[in-house]
Amino acid sequence: MDYSQFLMMPQEIGLLVVFLLVFLYDTFMPAKTLKGLPLFATIVFGIFTIFSFFPVQDGMAFGDMFESNKATWAMKNILNIGMFIVLLQSIKWANSDFVSIRRGEFYELLLLTLFGMYLMISGRHFLVFVIGLETASLPLATLVAFEKKYYESHEAAAKYVLTAVFSSAIMLLGLSFVYGLTGTLYFNEIAKTIVDEKSLLLIVALAFLISGVGYKLSLVPFHLWTADVYQGAPTMVTSYLSVISKGSAAFAFFVIMVQVFGAAYASIWEWMLYAIIVITITVGNLFAIRQRNLKRFLAFSSISQAGYIMLGVIAANALGMASMMYYILVYIFSNLAAFGVIAVIERKTGKVTTDDYNGLFKTNPWLAFVMMLAMFSLGGIPPFAGFFSKFFIFLGAAKTGSVAVYVLVLIALINTIISLYYYLLVVKAMFIRQDECVIPAFKSHWTERAGLWICTLGIILIGLVSCIYTSLSEITASLTSMFSMV
Amino acid sequence: MFGCGLYGFITRKNMIAMLISLELMLNSVDINFVVFNRYLFPAQHEGMFFALFAIAIAAAETAVAIAIIINVYRLAKNVDINQITKLKF
């Protein structure tokens, strides 16, 4: 065996080193130094995040099972940034009374799920992809059940794990049909074999595969777990589920659909995805309006955001891929800002409904300000990053040039206006409405403030610093082999 | 076999029984892979290996699910999904 292949995966190895360091610290350090574990994990991961920006070698490794190119490199860096913010914001929570005894496990499981997502992104064989998917979703079930004292946490975890196993069974069935059709599970070879394949079995297989991955992305017919799990899980885990897990699944979904099944684009899956996007955006928006619990509200908002991300997949071109990655980056910053504010307020006061936020601006102006920025960015109001990401993703979809996709973009635009209504309801509660029992003024921990600062800077700057989008689109334009099948 | 598992998952109200139905579904997928490999593509063993890995993954899934169901039972004294409805619209 050629051990130099491991040099192709520096980011994976770096992440494993981080995991091992955290694990060793947790196991061998004396008990009274364990309070420093969350900070230690965050700092080590921060160093890793900076180092992983060094460019990697392009190419395939392990008998074409693993691919490393500039797009996977960029996507992993985007996930790293989001992961770093999550770790930063969870320090104070991990040292609180109920959680502190299990804080080591929290960080270890979180890092392992990230490793699974790396495999999902880089795997070019369905075995690697499935192992990555399961590595990413199973530890998350235990993390959802992390608040041992709260019944809601366990109910959410039970719902999550049962539906996760169900969806992975459906996906595996679809994969077995693909295998039966083509006799191989390598992405490249499947793509070559199905060029002139238009059988019914391929349609069934694709429908099963889309539902399996659509579950991870919480697209609409497969979304029913989302709101319950987001509400029941600890807020830190919810924010991780809603951005990192969803972003990595979206990228892997793009690669599978375009690189492997690109030949079946016009004949089969364009219309499946078309219907899914329309109902995902609409249902997510309409249900978000009636939510009073902010975590449930953000769950439905994230469902409709997933629909927007899928616009990049239906575009199936280099521009769509670049704008999808850009959208995920912006979405990470905006959603983590919103969840960061919710987590701080929940930790201090235990309040999570919209009505509790009445008059927040009077007592905690900075938190209200960050929340407002996050809502504006999620809704897509111009100076902030959310506007640019929505603009580019519509542009990428419109580039396909078919009338049907123009109609789809129009539906998405109308839904953006609907979504503004409920995002602004939260802003209205904070700034305009008054209440007798306002959340009192408090000072949050410096790590939480640092996390919120990074998010705020991201929301304001990413839209204005245009070189980010330019470099992403240059990266995806160089991937000619990926789009050759469409 | 997949259909039996699917039917069980939808109709059963006990979480343990649902988990058993899920196992049926996963096992049927494994058999599917092995049979395709044996009769259609006997030259290579890709499907066999996939089935092996899928079995390991299914075992891990069951372990996690059982642990969570036990925790739910401890807190709610119940594993009937009609009773576990605290999180709702």
Short mmCIF file of C-alpha atoms in Angstrom, two decimals, chain A residues 1 54 58 91 95 114 126 133 169 180 296-297 330 338-339 342 349 371 394 400 405 429 447 456 484:
data_model
loop_
_atom_site.label_atom_id
_atom_site.label_comp_id
_atom_site.label_asym_id
_atom_site.label_seq_id
_atom_site.Cartn_x
_atom_site.Cartn_y
_atom_site.Cartn_z
CA MET A 1 0.00 0.00 0.00
CA PHE A 54 -3.21 26.14 3.26
CA ASP A 58 -5.63 18.05 -6.11
CA ILE A 91 -17.82 27.08 26.13
CA ASN A 95 -19.14 24.36 31.88
CA LEU A 114 -17.41 16.85 11.50
CA PHE A 126 -20.98 5.29 -2.23
CA LEU A 133 -23.35 10.11 6.44
CA ALA A 169 -32.73 2.40 5.14
CA GLY A 180 -28.17 -3.60 -9.48
CA ARG A 296 -39.23 26.12 16.29
CA PHE A 297 -39.49 29.33 14.33
CA VAL A 330 -23.61 33.41 4.65
CA ALA A 338 -29.51 34.17 15.74
CA PHE A 339 -28.89 30.95 17.65
CA ILE A 342 -31.13 32.69 21.69
CA THR A 349 -33.30 33.48 31.80
CA MET A 371 -30.51 39.56 16.40
CA PHE A 394 -31.23 33.21 -8.11
CA THR A 400 -30.02 27.51 -16.96
CA VAL A 405 -36.71 27.50 -13.77
CA ALA A 429 -41.05 42.47 19.23
CA THR A 447 -16.59 33.84 24.62
CA THR A 456 -21.74 40.22 13.04
CA SER A 484 -19.59 17.11 -18.11
#
